[in-house]
Structures are given as structure tokens and as C-alpha cells.
GROMACS .gro file of C-alpha atoms in nm:
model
  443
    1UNK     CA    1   0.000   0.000   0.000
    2UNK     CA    2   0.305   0.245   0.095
    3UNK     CA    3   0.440   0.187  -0.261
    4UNK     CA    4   0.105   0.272  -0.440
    5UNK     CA    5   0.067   0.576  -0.274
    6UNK     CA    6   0.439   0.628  -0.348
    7UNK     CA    7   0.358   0.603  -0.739
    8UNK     CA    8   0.072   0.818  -0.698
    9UNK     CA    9   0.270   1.080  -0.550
   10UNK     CA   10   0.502   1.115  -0.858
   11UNK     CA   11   0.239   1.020  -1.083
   12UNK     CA   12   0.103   1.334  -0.984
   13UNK     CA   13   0.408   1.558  -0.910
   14UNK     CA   14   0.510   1.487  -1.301
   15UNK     CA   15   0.172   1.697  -1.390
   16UNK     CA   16   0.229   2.016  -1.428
   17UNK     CA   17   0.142   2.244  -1.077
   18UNK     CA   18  -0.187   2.429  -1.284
   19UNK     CA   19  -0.347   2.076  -1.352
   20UNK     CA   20  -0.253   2.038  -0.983
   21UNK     CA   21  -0.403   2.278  -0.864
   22UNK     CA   22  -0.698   2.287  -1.053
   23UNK     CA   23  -1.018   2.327  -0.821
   24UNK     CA   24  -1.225   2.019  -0.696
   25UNK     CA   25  -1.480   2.207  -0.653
   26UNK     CA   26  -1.706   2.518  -0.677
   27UNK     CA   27  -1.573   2.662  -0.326
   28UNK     CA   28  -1.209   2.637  -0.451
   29UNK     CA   29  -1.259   2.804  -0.723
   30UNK     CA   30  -1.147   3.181  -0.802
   31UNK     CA   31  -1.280   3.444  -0.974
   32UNK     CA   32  -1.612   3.505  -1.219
   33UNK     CA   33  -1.804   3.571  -0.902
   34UNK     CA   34  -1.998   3.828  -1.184
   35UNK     CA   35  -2.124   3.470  -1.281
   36UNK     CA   36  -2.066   3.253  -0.985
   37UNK     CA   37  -2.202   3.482  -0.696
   38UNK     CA   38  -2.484   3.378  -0.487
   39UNK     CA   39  -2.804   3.429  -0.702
   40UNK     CA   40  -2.644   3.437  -1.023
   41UNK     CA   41  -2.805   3.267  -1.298
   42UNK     CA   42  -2.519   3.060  -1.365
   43UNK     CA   43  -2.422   2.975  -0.990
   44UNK     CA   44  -2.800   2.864  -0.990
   45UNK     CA   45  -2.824   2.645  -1.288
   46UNK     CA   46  -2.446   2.503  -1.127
   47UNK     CA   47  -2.591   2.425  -0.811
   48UNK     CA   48  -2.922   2.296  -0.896
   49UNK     CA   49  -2.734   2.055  -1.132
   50UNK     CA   50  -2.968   2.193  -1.456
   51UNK     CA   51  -2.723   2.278  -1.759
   52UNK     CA   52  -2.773   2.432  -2.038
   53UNK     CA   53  -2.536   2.501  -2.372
   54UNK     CA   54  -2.360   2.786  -2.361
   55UNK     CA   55  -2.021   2.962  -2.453
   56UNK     CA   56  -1.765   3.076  -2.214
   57UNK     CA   57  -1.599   3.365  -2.392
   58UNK     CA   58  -1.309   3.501  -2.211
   59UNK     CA   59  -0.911   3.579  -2.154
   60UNK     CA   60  -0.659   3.260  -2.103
   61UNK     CA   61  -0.615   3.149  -1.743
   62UNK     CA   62  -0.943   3.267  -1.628
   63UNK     CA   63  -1.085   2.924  -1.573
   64UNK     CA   64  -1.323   2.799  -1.868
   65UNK     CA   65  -1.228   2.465  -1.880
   66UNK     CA   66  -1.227   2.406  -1.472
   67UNK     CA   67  -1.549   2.558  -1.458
   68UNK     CA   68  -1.663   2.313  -1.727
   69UNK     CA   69  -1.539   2.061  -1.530
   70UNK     CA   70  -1.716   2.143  -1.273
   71UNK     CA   71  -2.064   2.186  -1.393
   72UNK     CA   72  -2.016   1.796  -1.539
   73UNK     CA   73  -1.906   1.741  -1.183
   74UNK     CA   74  -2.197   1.910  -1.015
   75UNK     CA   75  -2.472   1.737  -1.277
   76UNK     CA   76  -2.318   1.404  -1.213
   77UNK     CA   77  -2.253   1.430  -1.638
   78UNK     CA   78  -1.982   1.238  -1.851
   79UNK     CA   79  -1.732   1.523  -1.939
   80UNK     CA   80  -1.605   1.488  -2.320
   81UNK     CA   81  -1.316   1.755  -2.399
   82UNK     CA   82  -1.260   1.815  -2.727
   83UNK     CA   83  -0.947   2.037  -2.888
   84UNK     CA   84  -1.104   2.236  -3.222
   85UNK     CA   85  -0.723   2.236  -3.316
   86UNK     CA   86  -0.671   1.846  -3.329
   87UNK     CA   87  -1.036   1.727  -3.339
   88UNK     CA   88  -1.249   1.739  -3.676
   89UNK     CA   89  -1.587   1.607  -3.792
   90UNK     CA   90  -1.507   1.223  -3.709
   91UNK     CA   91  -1.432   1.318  -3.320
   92UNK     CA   92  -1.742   1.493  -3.320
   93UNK     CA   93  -1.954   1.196  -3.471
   94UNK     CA   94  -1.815   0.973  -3.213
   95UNK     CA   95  -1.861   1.164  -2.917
   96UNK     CA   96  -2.260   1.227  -3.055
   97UNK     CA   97  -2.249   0.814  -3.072
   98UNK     CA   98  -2.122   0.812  -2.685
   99UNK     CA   99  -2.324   1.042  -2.554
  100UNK     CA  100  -2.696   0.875  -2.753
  101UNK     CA  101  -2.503   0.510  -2.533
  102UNK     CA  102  -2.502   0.691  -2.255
  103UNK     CA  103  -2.823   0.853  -2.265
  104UNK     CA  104  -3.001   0.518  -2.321
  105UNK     CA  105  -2.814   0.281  -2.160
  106UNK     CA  106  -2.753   0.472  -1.832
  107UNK     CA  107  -2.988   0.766  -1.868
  108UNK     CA  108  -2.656   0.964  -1.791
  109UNK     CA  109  -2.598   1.313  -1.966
  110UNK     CA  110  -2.303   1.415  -2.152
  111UNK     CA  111  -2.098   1.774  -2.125
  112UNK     CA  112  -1.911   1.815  -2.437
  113UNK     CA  113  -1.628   2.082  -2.372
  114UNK     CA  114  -1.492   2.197  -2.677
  115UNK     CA  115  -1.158   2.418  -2.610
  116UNK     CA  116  -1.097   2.705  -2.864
  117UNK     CA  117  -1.427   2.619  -3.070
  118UNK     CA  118  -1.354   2.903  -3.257
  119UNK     CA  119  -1.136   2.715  -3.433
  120UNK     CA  120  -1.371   2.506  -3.613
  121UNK     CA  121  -1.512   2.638  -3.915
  122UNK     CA  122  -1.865   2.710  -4.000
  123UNK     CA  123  -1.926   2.348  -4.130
  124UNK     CA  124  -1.813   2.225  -3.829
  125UNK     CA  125  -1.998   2.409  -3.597
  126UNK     CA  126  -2.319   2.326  -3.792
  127UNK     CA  127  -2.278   1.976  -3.714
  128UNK     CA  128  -2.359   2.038  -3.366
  129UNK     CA  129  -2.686   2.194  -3.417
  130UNK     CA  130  -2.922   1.904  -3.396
  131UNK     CA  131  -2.746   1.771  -3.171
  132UNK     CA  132  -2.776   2.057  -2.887
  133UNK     CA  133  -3.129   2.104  -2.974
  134UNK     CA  134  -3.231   1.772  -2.960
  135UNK     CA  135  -3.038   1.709  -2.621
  136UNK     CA  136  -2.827   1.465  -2.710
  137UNK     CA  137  -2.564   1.633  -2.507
  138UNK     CA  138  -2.516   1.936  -2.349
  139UNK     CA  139  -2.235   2.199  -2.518
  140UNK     CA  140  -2.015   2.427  -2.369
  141UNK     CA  141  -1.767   2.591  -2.592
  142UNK     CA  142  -1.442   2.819  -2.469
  143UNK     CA  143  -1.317   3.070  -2.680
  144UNK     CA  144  -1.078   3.379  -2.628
  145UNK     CA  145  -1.244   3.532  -2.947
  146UNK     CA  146  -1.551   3.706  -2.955
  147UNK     CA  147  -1.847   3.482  -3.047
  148UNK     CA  148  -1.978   3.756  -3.252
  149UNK     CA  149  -1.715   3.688  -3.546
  150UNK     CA  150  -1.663   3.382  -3.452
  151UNK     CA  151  -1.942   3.149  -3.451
  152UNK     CA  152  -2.201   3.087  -3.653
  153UNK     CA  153  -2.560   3.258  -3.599
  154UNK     CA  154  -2.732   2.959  -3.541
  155UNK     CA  155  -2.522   2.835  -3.287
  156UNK     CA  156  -2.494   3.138  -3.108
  157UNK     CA  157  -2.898   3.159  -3.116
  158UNK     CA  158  -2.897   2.803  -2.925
  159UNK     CA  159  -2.616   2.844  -2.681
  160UNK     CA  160  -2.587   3.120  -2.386
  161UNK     CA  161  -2.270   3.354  -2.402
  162UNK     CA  162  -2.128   3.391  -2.085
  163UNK     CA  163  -1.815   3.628  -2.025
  164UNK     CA  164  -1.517   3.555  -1.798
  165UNK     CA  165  -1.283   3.852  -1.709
  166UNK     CA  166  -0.940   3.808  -1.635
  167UNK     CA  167  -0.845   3.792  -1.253
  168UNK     CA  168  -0.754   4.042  -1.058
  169UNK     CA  169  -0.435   4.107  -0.870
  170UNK     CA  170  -0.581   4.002  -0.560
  171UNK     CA  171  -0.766   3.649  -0.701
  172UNK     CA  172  -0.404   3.582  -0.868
  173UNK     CA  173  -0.238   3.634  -0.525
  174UNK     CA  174  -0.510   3.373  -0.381
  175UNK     CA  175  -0.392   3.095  -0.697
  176UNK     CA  176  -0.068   3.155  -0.598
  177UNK     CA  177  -0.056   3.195  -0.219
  178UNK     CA  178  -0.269   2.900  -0.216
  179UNK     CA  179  -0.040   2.658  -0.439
  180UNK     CA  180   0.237   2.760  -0.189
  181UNK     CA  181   0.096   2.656   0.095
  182UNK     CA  182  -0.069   2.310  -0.050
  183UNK     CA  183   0.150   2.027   0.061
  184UNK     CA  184  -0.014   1.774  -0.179
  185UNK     CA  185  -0.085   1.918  -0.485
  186UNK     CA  186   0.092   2.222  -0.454
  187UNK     CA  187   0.474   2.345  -0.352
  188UNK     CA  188   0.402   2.377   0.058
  189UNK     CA  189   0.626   2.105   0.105
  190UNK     CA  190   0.934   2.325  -0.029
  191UNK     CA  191   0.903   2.624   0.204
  192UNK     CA  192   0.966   2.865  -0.051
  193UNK     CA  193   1.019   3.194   0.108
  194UNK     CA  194   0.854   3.447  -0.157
  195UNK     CA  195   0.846   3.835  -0.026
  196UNK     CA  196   0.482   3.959  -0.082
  197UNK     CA  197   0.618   4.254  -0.330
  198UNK     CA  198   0.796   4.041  -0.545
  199UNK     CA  199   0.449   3.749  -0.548
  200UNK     CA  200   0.329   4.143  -0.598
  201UNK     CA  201   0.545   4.154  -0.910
  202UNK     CA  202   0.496   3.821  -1.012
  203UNK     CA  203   0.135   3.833  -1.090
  204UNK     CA  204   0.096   4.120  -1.294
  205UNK     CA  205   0.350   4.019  -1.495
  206UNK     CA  206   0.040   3.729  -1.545
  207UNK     CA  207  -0.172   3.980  -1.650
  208UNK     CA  208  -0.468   3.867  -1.493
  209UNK     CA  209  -0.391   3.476  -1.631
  210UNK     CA  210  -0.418   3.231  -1.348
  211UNK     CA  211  -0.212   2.945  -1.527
  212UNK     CA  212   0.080   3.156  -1.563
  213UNK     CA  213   0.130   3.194  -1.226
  214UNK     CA  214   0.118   2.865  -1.165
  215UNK     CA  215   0.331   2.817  -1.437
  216UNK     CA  216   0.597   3.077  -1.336
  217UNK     CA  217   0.585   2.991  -0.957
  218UNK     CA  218   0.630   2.669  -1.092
  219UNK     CA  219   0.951   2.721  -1.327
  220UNK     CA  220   1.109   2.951  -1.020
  221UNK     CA  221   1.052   2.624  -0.797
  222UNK     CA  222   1.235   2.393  -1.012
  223UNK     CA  223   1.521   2.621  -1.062
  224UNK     CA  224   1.591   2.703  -0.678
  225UNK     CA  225   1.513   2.335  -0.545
  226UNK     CA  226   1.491   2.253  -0.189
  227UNK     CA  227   1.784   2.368  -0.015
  228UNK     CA  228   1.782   2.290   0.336
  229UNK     CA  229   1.393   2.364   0.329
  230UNK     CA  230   1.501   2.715   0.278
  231UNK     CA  231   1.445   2.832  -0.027
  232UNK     CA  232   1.420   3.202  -0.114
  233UNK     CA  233   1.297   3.373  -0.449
  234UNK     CA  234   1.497   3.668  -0.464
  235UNK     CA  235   1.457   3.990  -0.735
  236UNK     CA  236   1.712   3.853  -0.964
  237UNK     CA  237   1.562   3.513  -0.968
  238UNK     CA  238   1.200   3.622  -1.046
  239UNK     CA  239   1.356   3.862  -1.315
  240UNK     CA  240   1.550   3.536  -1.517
  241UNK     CA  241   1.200   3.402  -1.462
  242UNK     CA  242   1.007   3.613  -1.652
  243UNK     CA  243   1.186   3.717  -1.904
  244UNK     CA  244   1.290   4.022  -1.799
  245UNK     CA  245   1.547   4.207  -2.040
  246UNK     CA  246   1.813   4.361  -1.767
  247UNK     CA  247   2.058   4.338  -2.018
  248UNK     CA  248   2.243   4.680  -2.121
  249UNK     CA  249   2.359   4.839  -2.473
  250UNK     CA  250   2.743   4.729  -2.496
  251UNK     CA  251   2.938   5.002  -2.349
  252UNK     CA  252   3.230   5.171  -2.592
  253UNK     CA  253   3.368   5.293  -2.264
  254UNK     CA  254   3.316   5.548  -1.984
  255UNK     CA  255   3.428   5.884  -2.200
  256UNK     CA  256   3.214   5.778  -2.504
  257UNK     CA  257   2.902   5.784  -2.249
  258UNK     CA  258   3.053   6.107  -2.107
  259UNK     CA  259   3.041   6.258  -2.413
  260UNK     CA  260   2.648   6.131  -2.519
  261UNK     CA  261   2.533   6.275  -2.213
  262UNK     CA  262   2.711   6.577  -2.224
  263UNK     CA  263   2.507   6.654  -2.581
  264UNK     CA  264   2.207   6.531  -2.465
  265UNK     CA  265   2.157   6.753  -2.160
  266UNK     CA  266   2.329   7.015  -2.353
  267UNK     CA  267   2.015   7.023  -2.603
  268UNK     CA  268   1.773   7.006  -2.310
  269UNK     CA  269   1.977   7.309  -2.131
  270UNK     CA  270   1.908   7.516  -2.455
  271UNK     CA  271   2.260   7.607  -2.499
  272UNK     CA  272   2.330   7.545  -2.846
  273UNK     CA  273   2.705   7.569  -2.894
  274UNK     CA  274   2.769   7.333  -2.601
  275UNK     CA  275   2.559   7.131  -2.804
  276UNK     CA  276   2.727   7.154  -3.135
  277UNK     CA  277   3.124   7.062  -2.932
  278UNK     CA  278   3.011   6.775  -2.817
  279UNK     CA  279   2.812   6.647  -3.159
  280UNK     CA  280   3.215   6.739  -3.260
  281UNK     CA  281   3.396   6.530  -3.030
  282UNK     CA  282   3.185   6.286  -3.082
  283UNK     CA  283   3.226   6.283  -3.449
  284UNK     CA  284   3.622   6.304  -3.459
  285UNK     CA  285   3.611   6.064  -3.160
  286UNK     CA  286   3.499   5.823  -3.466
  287UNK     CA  287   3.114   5.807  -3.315
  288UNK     CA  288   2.885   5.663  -3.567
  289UNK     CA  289   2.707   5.929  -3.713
  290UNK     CA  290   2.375   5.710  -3.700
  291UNK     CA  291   2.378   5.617  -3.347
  292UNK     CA  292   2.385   6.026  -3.315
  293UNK     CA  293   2.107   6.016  -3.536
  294UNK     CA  294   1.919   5.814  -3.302
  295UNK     CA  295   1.987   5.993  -3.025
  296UNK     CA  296   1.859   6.323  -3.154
  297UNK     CA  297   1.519   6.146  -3.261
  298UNK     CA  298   1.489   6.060  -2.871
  299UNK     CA  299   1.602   6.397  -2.754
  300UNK     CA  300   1.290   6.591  -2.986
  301UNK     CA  301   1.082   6.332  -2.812
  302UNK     CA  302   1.182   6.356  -2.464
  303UNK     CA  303   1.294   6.699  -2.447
  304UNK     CA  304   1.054   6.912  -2.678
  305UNK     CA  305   0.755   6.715  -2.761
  306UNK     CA  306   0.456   6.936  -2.791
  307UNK     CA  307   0.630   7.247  -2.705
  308UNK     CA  308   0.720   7.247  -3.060
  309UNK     CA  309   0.574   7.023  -3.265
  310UNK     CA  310   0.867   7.103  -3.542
  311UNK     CA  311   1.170   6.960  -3.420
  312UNK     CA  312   1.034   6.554  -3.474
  313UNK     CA  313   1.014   6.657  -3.820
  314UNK     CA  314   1.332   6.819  -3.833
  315UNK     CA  315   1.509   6.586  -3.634
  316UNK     CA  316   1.368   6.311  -3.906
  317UNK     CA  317   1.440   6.497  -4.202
  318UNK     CA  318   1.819   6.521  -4.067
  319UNK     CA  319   1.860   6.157  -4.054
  320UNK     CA  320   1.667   6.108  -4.378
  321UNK     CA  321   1.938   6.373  -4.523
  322UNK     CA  322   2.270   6.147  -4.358
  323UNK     CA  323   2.145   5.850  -4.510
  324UNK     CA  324   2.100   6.014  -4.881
  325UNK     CA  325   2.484   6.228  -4.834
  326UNK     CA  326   2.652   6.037  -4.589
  327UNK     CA  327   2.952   6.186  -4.398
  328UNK     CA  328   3.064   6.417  -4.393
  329UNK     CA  329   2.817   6.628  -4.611
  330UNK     CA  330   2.543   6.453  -4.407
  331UNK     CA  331   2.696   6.584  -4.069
  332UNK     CA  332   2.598   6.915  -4.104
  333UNK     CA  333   2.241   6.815  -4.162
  334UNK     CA  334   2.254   6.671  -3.787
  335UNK     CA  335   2.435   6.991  -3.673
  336UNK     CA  336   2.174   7.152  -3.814
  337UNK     CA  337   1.881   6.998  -3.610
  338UNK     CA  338   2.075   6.952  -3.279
  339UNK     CA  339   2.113   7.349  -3.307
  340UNK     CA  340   1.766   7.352  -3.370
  341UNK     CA  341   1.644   7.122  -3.089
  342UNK     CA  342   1.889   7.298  -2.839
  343UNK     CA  343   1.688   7.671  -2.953
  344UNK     CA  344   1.333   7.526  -2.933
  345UNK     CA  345   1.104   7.539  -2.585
  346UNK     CA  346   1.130   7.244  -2.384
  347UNK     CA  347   0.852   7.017  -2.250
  348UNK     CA  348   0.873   6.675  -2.104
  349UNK     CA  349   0.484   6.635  -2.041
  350UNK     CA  350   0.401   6.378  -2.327
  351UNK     CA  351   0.767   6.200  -2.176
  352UNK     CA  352   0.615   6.183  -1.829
  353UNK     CA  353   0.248   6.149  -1.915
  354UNK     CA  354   0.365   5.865  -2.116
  355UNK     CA  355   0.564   5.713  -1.841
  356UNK     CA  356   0.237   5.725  -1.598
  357UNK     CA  357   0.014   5.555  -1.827
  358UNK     CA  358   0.296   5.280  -1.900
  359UNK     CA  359   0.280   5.200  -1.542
  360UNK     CA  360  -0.056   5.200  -1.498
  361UNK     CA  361  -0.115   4.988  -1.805
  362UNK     CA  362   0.152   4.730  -1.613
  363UNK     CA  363   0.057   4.769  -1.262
  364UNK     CA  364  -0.332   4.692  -1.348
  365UNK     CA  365  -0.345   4.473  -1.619
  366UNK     CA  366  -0.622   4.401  -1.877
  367UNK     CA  367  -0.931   4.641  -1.738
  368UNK     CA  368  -1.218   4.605  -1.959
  369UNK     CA  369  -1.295   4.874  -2.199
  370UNK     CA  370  -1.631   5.057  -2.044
  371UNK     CA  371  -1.933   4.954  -2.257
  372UNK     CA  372  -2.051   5.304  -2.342
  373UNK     CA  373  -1.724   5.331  -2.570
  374UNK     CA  374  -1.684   4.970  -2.764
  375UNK     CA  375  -1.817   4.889  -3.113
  376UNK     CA  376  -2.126   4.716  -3.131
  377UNK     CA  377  -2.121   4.584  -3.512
  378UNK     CA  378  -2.316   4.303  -3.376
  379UNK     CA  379  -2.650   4.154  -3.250
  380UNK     CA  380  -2.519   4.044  -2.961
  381UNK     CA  381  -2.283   4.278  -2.873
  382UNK     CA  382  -2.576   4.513  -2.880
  383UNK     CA  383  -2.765   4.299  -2.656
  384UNK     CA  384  -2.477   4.289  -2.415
  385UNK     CA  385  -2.442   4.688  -2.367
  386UNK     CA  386  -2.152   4.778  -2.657
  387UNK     CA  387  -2.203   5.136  -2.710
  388UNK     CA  388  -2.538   5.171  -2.561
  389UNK     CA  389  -2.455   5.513  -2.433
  390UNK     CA  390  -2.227   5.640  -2.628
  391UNK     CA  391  -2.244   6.019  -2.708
  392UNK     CA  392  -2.073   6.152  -3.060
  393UNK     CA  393  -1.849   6.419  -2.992
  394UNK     CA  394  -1.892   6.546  -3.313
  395UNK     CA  395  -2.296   6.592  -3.252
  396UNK     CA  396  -2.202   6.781  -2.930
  397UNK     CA  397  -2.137   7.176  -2.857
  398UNK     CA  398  -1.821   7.275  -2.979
  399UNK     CA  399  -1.769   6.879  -3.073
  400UNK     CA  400  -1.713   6.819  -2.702
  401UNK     CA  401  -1.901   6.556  -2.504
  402UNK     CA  402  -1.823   6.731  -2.164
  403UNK     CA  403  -1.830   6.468  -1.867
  404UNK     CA  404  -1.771   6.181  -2.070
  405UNK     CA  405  -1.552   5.904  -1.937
  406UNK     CA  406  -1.299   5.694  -2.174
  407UNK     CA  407  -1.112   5.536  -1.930
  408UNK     CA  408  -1.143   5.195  -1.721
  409UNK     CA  409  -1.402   5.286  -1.434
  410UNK     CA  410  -1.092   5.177  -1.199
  411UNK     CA  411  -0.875   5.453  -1.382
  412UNK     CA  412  -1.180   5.705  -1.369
  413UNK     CA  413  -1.066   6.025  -1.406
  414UNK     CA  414  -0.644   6.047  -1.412
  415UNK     CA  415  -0.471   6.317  -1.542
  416UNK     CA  416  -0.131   6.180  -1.698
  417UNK     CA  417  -0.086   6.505  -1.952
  418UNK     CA  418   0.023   6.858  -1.801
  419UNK     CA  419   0.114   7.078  -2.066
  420UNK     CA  420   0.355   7.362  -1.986
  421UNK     CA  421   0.327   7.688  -2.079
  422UNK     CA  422   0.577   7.670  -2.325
  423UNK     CA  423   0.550   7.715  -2.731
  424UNK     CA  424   0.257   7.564  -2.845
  425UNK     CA  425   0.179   7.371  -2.522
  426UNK     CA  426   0.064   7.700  -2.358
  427UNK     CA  427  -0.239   7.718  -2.611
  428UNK     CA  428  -0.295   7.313  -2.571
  429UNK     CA  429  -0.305   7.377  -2.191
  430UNK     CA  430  -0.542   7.672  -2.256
  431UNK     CA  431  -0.763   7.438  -2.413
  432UNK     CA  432  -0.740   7.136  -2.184
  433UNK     CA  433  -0.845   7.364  -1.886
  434UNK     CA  434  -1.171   7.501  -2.069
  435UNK     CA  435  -1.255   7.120  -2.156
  436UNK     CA  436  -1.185   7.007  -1.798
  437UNK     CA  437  -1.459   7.319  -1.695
  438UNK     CA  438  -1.694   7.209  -1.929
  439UNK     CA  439  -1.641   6.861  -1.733
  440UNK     CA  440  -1.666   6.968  -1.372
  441UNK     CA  441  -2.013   7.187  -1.499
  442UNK     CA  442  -2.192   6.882  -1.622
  443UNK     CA  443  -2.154   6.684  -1.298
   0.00000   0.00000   0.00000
């Protein structure tokens, strides 16, 4: 008996940790509570054990084929999984044969899960048809594509849509905190010591995906090992982990770096001549003209942005001339603009505003676009709230919707862009503050 359970235990451990730690049940499961909170219609027809044929449409990792699972579980159903990738027209007929045996020999009902159905084509999905409306079995479908574009009409008309969102920081810290303290199925028997910022770290890099934390927690497990029941996941670790790109631009030595810098804050100081030595040191210092180039691209970006909206042009049109002359008739060209760039008012708003909304973007993952603001080219997007209140700015006084929101409701209201009053971004600021009146009137 000891040597059973021995096999069973690395029968198991050579699964990967997110079919380990796949729920057994409803109450271990995390996330959709939109769909799986008390009195939901879909916690109801789950608990009562009456399914019907639906679609789960929603983001990878967020728990469509569990939840399928589940259901087959909780209606004491055969569960038939089907891959639209590797299964065609023959699978299908066979599984239709099963489930009419089943029906009539054992009066048992038959889930058939098919994963990515949007892979099948329109033929393909027509051969379910009869088939779900007759009862033969009942059909859920996941797809990360809309159903709208997807699937055919007729399907659609005899199967519910149900939408999963992707998890939230929180429900991914509950996957993950949970696999590392379960000593059967999970990693509690390694004593992993994992600082809450860097789990923190670790699962919006997941982006709301609950198998790739498992995944990843499971990759940084196998490459630390158990060592002396005391092992930690440090910065560096979770970094090679996921990918992270520390690596730097080969250096050409200390002086050459020196010298970049020293043109670079030379432009953003406004002092023009400054400028122009160092683009000459750097030149007869053998400096490839290009990488210059480059640099003064960045520096109209960074620097000047909005302030003047001349000097990206400029900057462009220098490099465009280089390439055409080459050096050294092509140098002056990029004299030319870093003089210009050094003369021009400064502004770094769009280069912090930027910055903001980058970290944002990564620090909350995949919000949903708000309703009132997504295309609704479809029946059933319609019917699910796409655009429903959408207001045309161009139907609105001085083609202004004032009080309208466009962002996540979690990001409601932020303010990334701050003009300056310099060059043109003193009239864009203008502007911006009479729109942001208009706003605070209509509330």
C-alpha cells in the first residue's frame, strides 16, 4: 500500500502544478463571481445541477475549462473535452455516438467541452446543431475570441454567451498563495520563502492569467530546489523568470558615455554651442554618425515634444538627409537639427504622461474597456451593452461631449498630460483647462 501511494505521488508531481491545482470544486474556485455569486443565474443552474449550452468567452487562465469541469461534476454528467485544433468532424460523430449510449443505456448526460471552438469552421460548428437542440448532449464551448465573429448565428442563437474577465491582482495572489501553501498538490512542502512585493510583481507580470502563475511559480521552484527547506525567491531570480530584459547596450567605454550625455543635456539646457562641441567630439572621436542620429530622434521626443511640434520633423528629415549624403556632407544636416532642438522650448509632459500611463497599463493589467465606448457591429454585442450610451463628440457643442468618461471605471478620471506653458503647449493647456470646466459643470 506504501508503494502505491508512493507512485501516486510522482504520478502526480510529473503533472504540471496548474493541472494540480486545478479546483475540486465550486468553493475552490477563483474568480467570475460576476457569474458565480450567490443568485447568479449561472451559480444557480451550477448548483441545482440543470445545464444548459452555452459559450464561455473570455481571456486565457481565467478558468473555462475548470469551470466546465465542474458543472459535469456538479450534474453528475460524462465530461467529453474536445481540442477544435486536433479534433475534426469524425471526433465529433463519435462523441454524438457516446453520448446517444449513454443517454439510453444509463440515462446519464453528456458535457461536451470543446476548447478554442472558434477554431472550427462554420461546417463544423453546424454539425452540432441538432445535436444541442435535440439534447443529445449538453455543449459548452471556450473561446478567447468574440463569439460575434466567430461562430455561426445559429449556434450562437442556441447556446448562452457567458463572459469571464481576467483575474484580478488580488484572485491571482489567492492561486498563488494557495499553491504555496498546499502540501499535496501544490509546492508547501518546499518552504519557498517568496516576499509579498515580489508574489506582488509576479502576478501582474500574469496579467490577470491564473495558469501563468502557476506556471511561473512553478519554473522559479524547479530552478531554486529545496535547499535545506530554505528556499528564497529573490529579485534577480524572479527577473531570469520572466523574461525580464536587464541586459544593457554594450558600453564603448566610460568617456564615449561622457560625451552622449554631455550633448544630450546640452540640447535640453538650450545652450546650443555646447551642443554643437560635443556632436564634434563625438564625431572626430569616430562616433557613428547614425547612433547620433538616433539619439537626436529621442532627444525631440523627450525633451521638446509638444512644445514644438517642429523639431520631430526636423530631427527626421536630418537623418533622412545622412542617409541620402553620408559623412561628412550629411553631418551638417545633424548639426543643423541639434542646433535647432537645443533653440526650441522644452517640454517633457508627453515623456512623463507617457511614463504614468505605461505603469498604470503594467501595474493593473487588462481592465475592460467601459461599454458606453466599444463597437457594437453586432446583435449580440448590442444585446450585451456595446455602445449603448455612447455620445458623438462630433454631434455635441463645440464637438465636445463634456463629462464623458474613456477610461477603465478603476482609472476614472487620471490626469497623466500637463502641458507647460511653453510654445505651443501654452495654447494646448489653454484648451485642456476650458474642456476640464466644461467637465466639472456637467456633474
Amino acid at each position: 500500500m506504501k508503494h502505491e501511494n508512493t507512485n501516486n505521488l510522482q504520478s502526480q508531481n510529473l503533472q504540471p502544478l496548474s493541472t494540480r491545482m486545478r479546483p475540486t470544486s465550486l468553493a475552490e474556485f477563483i474568480g467570475q463571481s460576476h457569474l458565480l455569486g450567490k443568485g447568479k443565474p449561472l451559480q444557480h443552474a451550477i448548483s441545482e445541477g440543470v445545464l444548459h449550452s452555452m459559450i464561455l468567452w473570455g481571456p486565457p487562465g481565467t478558468g473555462k475549462t475548470t469551470l466546465a469541469q465542474l458543472m459535469a461534476q456538479q450534474a453528475d454528467a460524462r465530461f467529453v473535452r474536445l481540442s477544435a485544433i486536433f479534433s475534426g468532424v469524425k471526433d465529433i460523430r463519435k462523441a454524438v455516438d457516446d453520448a446517444v449510449l449513454a443517454k439510453s443505456e444509463h440515462n446519464q448526460a453528456t458535457i461536451l467541452f470543446i476548447d478554442e471552438i472558434h477554431r472550427f469552421n462554420k461546417a463544423q460548428q453546424d454539425v452540432f446543431l441538432p445535436y444541442v437542440e435535440d439534447g443529445t448532449f449538453i455543449l459548452i464551448g471556450a473561446t478567447t475570441e468574440n463569439p460575434s465573429f466567430e461562430l455561426n448565428n445559429a449556434l450562437l442563437s442556441r447556446t448562452r454567451v457567458y463572459v469571464l474577465k481576467s483575474l484580478t491582482e488580488n484572485e491571482l495572489l489567492q492561486v498563488l498563495q494557495t499553491a504555496l501553501t498546499d502540501n499535496e498538490r501544490g509546492l508547501g512542502h518546499l518552504s519557498l520563502i517568496f516576499p509579498q512585493e515580489l508574489q506582488l510583481l509576479l502576478v501582474r507580470g500574469a496579467d490577470g492569467d491564473a495558469r501563468q502563475v502557476l506556471n511561473l511559480v512553478e519554473i522559479i521552484s524547479d530552478l531554486i530546489g529545496d535547499k535545506n527547506n530554505e528556499c528564497i525567491v529573490t529579485e534577480t531570480l524572479l527577473a531570469e523568470v520572466m523574461q525580464v530584459n536587464l541586459r544593457r547596450f554594450d558600453k564603448q567605454g566610460e568617456a564615449f558615455y561622457d560625451q552622449i550625455s554631455a550633448l544630450h543635456k546640452s540640447v535640453r539646457g538650450s545652450a546650443p554651442d555646447a551642443a554643437l562641441y560635443w556632436f564634434c567630439r563625438l564625431i572626430d572621436g569616430g562616433c557613428d554618425p547614425r547612433y547620433i542620429a538616433r539619439r537626436v530622434l529621442r532627444m525631440a521626443n523627450e525633451d521638446i515634444g509638444l512644445a514644438d511640434p517642429r523639431a520631430l520633423p526636423i530631427a527626421l528629415d536630418a537623418c533622412d538627409v545622412y542617409e541620402r549624403l553620408g559623412s561628412p556632407e550629411g553631418e551638417l544636416a545633424l548639426a543643423q537639427a541639434i542646433v535647432y532642438l537645443a533653440c526650441a522650448p522644452k517640454s517633457n509632459a508627453v515623456y512623463l504622461a507617457f511614463g504614468e500611463a505605461m505603469q498604470d497599463a503594467k501595474n493593473h493589467g487588462s481592465l475592460e474597456v467601459p461599454l458606453h465606448i466599444r463597437n457594437a457591429p453586432t446583435h449580440l454585442m448590442k444585446s450585451l451593452g456595446y455602445g449603448k450610451t455612447y455620445r458623438y463628440a462630433h454631434d455635441e457643442p463645440e464637438a465636445y461631449a463634456a463629462g464623458e468618461n474613456y477610461f477603465p471605471e478603476n482609472l476614472k478620471d487620471r490626469i497623466y498630460y500637463s502641458p507647460t506653458s511653453r510654445g505651443l503647449e501654452a495654447k494646448i493647456a489653454e484648451r485642456l483647462t476650458y474642456f476640464r470646466a466644461l467637465d466639472k459643470k456637467s456633474k
